[in-house]
mmCIF file of C-alpha atoms in Angstrom:
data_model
loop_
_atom_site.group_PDB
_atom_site.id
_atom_site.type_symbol
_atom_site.label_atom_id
_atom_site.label_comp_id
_atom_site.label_asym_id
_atom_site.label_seq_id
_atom_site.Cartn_x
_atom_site.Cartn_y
_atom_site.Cartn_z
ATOM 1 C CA UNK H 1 -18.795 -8.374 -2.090
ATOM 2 C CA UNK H 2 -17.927 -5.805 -4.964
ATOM 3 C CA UNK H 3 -14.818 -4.910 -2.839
ATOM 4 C CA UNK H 4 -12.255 -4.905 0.718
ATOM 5 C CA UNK H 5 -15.376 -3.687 3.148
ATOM 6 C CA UNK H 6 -13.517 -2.530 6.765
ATOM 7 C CA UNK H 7 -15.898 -2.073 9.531
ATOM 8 C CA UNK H 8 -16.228 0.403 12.129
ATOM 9 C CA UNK H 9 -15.204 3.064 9.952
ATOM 10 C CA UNK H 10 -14.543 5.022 12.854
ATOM 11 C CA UNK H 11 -13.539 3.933 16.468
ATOM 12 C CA UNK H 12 -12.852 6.354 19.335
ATOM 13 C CA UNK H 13 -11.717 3.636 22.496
ATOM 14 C CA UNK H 14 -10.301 4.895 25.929
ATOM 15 C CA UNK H 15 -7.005 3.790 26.719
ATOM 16 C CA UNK H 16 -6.056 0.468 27.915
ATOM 17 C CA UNK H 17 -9.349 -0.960 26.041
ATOM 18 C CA UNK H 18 -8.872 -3.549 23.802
ATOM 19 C CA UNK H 19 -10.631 -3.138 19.982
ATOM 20 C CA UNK H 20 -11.083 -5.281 17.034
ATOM 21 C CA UNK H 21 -11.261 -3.779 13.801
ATOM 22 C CA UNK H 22 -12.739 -6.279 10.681
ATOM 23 C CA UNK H 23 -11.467 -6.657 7.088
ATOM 24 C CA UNK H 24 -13.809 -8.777 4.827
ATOM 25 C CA UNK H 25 -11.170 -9.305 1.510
ATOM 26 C CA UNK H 26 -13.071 -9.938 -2.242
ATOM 27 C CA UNK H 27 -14.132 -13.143 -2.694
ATOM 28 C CA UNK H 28 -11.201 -15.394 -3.810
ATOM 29 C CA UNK H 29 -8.365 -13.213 -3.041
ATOM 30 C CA UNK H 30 -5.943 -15.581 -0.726
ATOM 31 C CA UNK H 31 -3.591 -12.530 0.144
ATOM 32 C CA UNK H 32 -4.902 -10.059 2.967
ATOM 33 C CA UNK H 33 -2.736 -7.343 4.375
ATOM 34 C CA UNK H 34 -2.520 -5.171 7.198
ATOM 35 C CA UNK H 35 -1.301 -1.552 7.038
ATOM 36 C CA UNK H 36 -1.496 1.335 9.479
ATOM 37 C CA UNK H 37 -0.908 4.969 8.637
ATOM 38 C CA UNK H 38 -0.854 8.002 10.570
ATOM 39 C CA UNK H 39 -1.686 11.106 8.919
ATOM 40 C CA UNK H 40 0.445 11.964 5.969
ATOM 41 C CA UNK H 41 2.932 9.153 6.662
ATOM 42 C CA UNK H 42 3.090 6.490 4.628
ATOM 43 C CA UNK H 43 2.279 2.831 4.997
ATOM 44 C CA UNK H 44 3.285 0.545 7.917
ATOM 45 C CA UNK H 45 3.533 -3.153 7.085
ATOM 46 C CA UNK H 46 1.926 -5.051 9.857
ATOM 47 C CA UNK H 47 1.020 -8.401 8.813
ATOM 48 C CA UNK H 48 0.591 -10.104 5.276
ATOM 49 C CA UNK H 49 -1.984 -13.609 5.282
ATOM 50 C CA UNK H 50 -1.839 -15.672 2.367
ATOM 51 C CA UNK H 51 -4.913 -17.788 3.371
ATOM 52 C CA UNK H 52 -5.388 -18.477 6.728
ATOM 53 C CA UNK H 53 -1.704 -18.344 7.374
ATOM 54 C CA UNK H 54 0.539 -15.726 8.322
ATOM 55 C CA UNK H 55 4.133 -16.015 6.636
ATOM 56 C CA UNK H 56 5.168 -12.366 7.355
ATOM 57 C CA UNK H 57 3.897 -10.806 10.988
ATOM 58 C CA UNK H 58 7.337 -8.924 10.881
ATOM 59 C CA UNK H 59 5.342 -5.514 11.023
ATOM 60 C CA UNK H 60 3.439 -6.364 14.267
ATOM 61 C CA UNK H 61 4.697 -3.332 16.452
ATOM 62 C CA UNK H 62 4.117 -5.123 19.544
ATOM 63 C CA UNK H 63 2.311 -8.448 21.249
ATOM 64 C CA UNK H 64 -0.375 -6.341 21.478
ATOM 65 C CA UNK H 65 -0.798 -6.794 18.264
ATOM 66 C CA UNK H 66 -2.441 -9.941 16.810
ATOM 67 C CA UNK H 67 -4.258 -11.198 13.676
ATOM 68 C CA UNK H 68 -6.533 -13.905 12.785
ATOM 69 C CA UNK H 69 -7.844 -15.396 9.625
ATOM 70 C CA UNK H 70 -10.445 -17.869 8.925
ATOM 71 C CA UNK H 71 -12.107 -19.792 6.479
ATOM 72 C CA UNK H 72 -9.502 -18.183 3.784
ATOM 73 C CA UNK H 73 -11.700 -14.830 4.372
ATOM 74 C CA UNK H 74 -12.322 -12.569 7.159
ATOM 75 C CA UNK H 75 -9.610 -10.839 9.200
ATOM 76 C CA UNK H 76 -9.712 -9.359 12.137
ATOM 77 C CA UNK H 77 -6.974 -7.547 13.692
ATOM 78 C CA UNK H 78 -6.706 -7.137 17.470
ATOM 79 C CA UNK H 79 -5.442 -4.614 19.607
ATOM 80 C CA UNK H 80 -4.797 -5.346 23.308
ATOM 81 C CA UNK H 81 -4.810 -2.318 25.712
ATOM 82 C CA UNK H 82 -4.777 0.464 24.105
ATOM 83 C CA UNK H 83 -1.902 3.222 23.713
ATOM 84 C CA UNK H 84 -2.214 6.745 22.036
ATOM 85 C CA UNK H 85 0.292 5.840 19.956
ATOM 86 C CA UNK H 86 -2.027 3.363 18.357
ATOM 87 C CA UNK H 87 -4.143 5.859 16.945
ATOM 88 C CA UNK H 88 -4.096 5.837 12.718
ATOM 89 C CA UNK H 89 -5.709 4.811 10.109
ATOM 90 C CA UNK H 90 -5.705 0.857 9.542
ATOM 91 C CA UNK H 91 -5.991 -0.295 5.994
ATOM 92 C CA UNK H 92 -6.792 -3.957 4.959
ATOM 93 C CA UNK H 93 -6.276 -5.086 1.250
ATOM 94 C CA UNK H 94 -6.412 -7.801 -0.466
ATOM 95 C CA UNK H 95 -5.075 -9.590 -3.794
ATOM 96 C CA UNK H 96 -4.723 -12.724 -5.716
ATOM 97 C CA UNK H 97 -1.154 -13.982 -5.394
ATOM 98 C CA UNK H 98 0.680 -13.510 -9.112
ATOM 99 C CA UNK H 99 3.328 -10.875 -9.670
ATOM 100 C CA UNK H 100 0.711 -8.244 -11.677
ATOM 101 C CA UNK H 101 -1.741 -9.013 -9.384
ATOM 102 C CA UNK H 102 -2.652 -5.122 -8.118
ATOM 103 C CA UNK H 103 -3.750 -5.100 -4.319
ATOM 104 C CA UNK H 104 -7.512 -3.406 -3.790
ATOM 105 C CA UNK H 105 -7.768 -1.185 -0.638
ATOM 106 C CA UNK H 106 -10.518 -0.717 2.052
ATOM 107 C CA UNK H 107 -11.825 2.274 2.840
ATOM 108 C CA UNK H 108 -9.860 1.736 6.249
ATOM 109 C CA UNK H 109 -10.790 2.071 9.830
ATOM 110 C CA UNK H 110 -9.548 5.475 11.896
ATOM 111 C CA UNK H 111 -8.762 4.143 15.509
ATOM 112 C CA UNK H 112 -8.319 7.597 17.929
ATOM 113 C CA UNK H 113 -7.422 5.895 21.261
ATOM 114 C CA UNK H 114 -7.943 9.251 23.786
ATOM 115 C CA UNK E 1 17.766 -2.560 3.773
ATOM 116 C CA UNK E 2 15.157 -0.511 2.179
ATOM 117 C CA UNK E 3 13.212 -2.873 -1.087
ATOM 118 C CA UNK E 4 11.728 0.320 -2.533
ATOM 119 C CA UNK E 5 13.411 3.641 -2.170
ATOM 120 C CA UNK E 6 11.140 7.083 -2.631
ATOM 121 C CA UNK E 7 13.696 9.631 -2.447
ATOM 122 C CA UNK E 8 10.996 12.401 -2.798
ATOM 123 C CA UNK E 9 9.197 13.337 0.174
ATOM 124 C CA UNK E 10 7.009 16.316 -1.517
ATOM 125 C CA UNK E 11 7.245 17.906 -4.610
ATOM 126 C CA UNK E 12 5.076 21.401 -5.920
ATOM 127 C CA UNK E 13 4.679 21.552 -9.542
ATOM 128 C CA UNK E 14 3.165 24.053 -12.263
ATOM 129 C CA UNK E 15 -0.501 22.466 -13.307
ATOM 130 C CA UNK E 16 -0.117 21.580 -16.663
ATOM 131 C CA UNK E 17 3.484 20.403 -16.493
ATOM 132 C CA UNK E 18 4.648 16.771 -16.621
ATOM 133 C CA UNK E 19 6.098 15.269 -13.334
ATOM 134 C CA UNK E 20 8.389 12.716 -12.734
ATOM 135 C CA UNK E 21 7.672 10.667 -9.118
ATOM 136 C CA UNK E 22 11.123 8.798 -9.005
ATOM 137 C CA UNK E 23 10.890 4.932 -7.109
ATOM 138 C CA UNK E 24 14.015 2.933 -7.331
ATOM 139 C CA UNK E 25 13.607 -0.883 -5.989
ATOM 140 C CA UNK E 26 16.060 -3.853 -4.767
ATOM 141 C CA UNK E 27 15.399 -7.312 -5.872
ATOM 142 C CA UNK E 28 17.493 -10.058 -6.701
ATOM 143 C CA UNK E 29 14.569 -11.986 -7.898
ATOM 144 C CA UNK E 30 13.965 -11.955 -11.595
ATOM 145 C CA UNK E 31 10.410 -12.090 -11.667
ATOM 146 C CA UNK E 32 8.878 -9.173 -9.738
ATOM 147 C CA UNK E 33 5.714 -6.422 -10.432
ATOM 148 C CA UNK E 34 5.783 -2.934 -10.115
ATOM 149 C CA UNK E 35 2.751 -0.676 -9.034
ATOM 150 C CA UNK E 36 2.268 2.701 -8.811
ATOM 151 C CA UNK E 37 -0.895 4.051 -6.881
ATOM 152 C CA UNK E 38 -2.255 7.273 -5.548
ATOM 153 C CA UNK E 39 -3.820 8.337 -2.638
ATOM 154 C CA UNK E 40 -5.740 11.730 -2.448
ATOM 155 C CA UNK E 41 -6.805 13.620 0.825
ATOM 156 C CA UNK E 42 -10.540 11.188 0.805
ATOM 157 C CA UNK E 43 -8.039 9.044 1.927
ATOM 158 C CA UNK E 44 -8.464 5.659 -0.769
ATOM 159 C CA UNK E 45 -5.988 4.097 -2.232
ATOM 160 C CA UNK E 46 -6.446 3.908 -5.962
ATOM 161 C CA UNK E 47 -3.962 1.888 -8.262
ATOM 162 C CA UNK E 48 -2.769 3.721 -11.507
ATOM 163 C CA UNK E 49 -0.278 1.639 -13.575
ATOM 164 C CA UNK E 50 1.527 -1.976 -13.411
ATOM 165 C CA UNK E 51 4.999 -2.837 -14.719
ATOM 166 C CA UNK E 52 5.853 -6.689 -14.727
ATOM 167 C CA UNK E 53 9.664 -7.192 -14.831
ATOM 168 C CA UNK E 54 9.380 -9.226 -17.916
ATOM 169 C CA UNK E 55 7.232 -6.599 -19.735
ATOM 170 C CA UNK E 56 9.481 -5.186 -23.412
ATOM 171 C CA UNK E 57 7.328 -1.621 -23.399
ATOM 172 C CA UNK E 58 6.940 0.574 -20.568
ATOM 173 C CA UNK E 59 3.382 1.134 -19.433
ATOM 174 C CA UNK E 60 1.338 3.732 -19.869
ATOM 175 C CA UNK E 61 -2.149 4.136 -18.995
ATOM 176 C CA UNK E 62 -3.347 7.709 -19.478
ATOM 177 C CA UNK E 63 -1.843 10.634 -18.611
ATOM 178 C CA UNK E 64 0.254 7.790 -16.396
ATOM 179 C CA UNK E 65 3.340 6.350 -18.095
ATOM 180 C CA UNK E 66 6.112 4.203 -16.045
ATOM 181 C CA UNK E 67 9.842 4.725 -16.941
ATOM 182 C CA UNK E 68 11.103 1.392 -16.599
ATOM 183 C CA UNK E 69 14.895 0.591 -16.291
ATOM 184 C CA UNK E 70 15.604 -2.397 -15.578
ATOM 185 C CA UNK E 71 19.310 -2.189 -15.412
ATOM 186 C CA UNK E 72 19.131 0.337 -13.069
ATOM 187 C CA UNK E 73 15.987 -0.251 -10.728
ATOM 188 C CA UNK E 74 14.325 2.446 -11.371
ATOM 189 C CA UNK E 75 10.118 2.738 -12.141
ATOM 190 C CA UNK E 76 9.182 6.249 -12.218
ATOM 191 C CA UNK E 77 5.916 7.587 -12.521
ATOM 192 C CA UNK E 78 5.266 10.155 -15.408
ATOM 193 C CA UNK E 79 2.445 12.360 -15.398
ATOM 194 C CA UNK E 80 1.861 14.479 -18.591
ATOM 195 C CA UNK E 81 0.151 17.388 -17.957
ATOM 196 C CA UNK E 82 -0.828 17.477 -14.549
ATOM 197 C CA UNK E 83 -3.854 18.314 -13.045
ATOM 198 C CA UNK E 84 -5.312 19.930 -9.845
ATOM 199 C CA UNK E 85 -6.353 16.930 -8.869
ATOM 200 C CA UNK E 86 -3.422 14.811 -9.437
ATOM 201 C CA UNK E 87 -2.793 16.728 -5.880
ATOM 202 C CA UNK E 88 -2.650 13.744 -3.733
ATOM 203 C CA UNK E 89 0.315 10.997 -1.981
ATOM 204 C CA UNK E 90 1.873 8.735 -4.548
ATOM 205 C CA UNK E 91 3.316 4.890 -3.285
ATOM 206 C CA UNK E 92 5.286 2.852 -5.673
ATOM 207 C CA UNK E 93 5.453 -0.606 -4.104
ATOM 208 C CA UNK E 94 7.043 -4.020 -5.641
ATOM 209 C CA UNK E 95 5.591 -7.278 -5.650
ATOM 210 C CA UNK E 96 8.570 -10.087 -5.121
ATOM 211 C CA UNK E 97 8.172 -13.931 -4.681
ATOM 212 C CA UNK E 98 7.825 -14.762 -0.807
ATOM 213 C CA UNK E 99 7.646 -18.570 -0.178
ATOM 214 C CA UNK E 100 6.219 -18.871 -3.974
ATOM 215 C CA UNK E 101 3.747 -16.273 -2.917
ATOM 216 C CA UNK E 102 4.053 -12.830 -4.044
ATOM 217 C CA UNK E 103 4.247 -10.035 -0.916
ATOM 218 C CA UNK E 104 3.612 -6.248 -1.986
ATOM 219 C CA UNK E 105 6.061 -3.954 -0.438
ATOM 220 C CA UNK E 106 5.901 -0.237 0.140
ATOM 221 C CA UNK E 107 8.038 3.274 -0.637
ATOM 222 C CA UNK E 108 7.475 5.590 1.715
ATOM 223 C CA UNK E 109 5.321 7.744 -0.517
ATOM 224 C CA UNK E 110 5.390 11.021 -2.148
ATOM 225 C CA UNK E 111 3.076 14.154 -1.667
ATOM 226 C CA UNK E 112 2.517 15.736 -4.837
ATOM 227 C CA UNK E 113 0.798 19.044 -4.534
ATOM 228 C CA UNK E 114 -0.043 21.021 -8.070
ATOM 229 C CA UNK E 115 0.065 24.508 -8.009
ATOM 230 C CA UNK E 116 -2.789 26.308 -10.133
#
């Protein structure tokens, strides 16, 4: 596609539910990231792929937290039962992998766990 | 240790003045990028200006120029006469080898809010 699509756009879960949110990267960018952000903060690392493999997962906040690649393309990101603390905005972007290579942003996905 | 330092967590300025976003970084790696993007209330993230740590002239792209020192660390964002809508967070964020790959990573933003 033109650019980092993120589906839902919007997800309102009830606590303890589990959710997937989706990151679909541009076509032949091998770096994906992960990034959460609660309103007016900055970002929060959470996981960087480069492929379908995950050298950095240093920014998982908990093992409720897990990520998937495949096929070198589509992420999803997984979050097991639910918290309120969980609620942001989750941004995927992706890149090619060479120093001036600038990262290109989803439109994100606003998780409100109530 | 912090990689990429923002030391300013807002700043108000006159429209029409220039601002100065100031982004130091920590690298011991001599190849390395430097980004600069902004993110307005629509929340996107929109990049705005590249420095590779090889480059001889600072970039400038626009009403966006980076001052570049090298010896010191430092990659701040210039903005010549700033706009309403330059209203908006600003990330500077450093792309350092990682395994021969090349991981971005994150300051912890600025919120620049012009004043009309």
């Amino acid at each position: 596609g033109a650019g980092v699509s993120q589906s839902p756009s919007n997800k309102v879960t009830e606590k303890g539910k589990d959710v997937e949110l989706r990151c679909d990267p541009i076509s032949g960018h091998t770096a994906l990231y992960w990034y959460r952000q609660s309103l007016g903060q900055g970002l929060e690392f959470l996981i960087y792929f480069q492929g379908n493999s995950a050298p950095d997962k240093s920014g998982l906040p908990s093992d409720r937290f897990s990520a998937e690649r495949t096929g070198g393309s589509v992420s999803t990101l997984t979050i097991q039962r639910t918290q309120q603390e969980d609620s942001a905005v989750y941004l995927c972007a992706s890149s090619r992998t060479r120093p001036g290579d600038e990262a290109f942003f989803g439109q994100g996905t606003r998780l409100t766990v109530v | 240790a912090q990689k990429i330092t923002q030391t300013q967590p807002g700043m108000f300025v006159q429209e029409k003045e220039a601002v100065t976003l100031d982004c130091t970084y920590d690298t011991s790696d001599p190849s390395y990028g430097l980004f600069w993007y902004k993110q307005p209330s629509s929340g996107e993230m929109i990049f705005l200006i590249y420095q590779g740590s090889y480059d001889q002239q600072n970039a400038t792209e626009g009403r966006y120029s980076l001052n570049f020192q090298k010896a010191r660390k430092s990659a701040n964002l210039v903005i010549s006469a700033s706009q309403l809508g330059d209203s908006a967070m600003y990330f500077c964020a450093m792309r350092e080898p990682l395994d021969s790959n090349y991981q971005l990573i994150w300051g912890a933003g600025t919120k620049l809010i012009i004043k009309p």
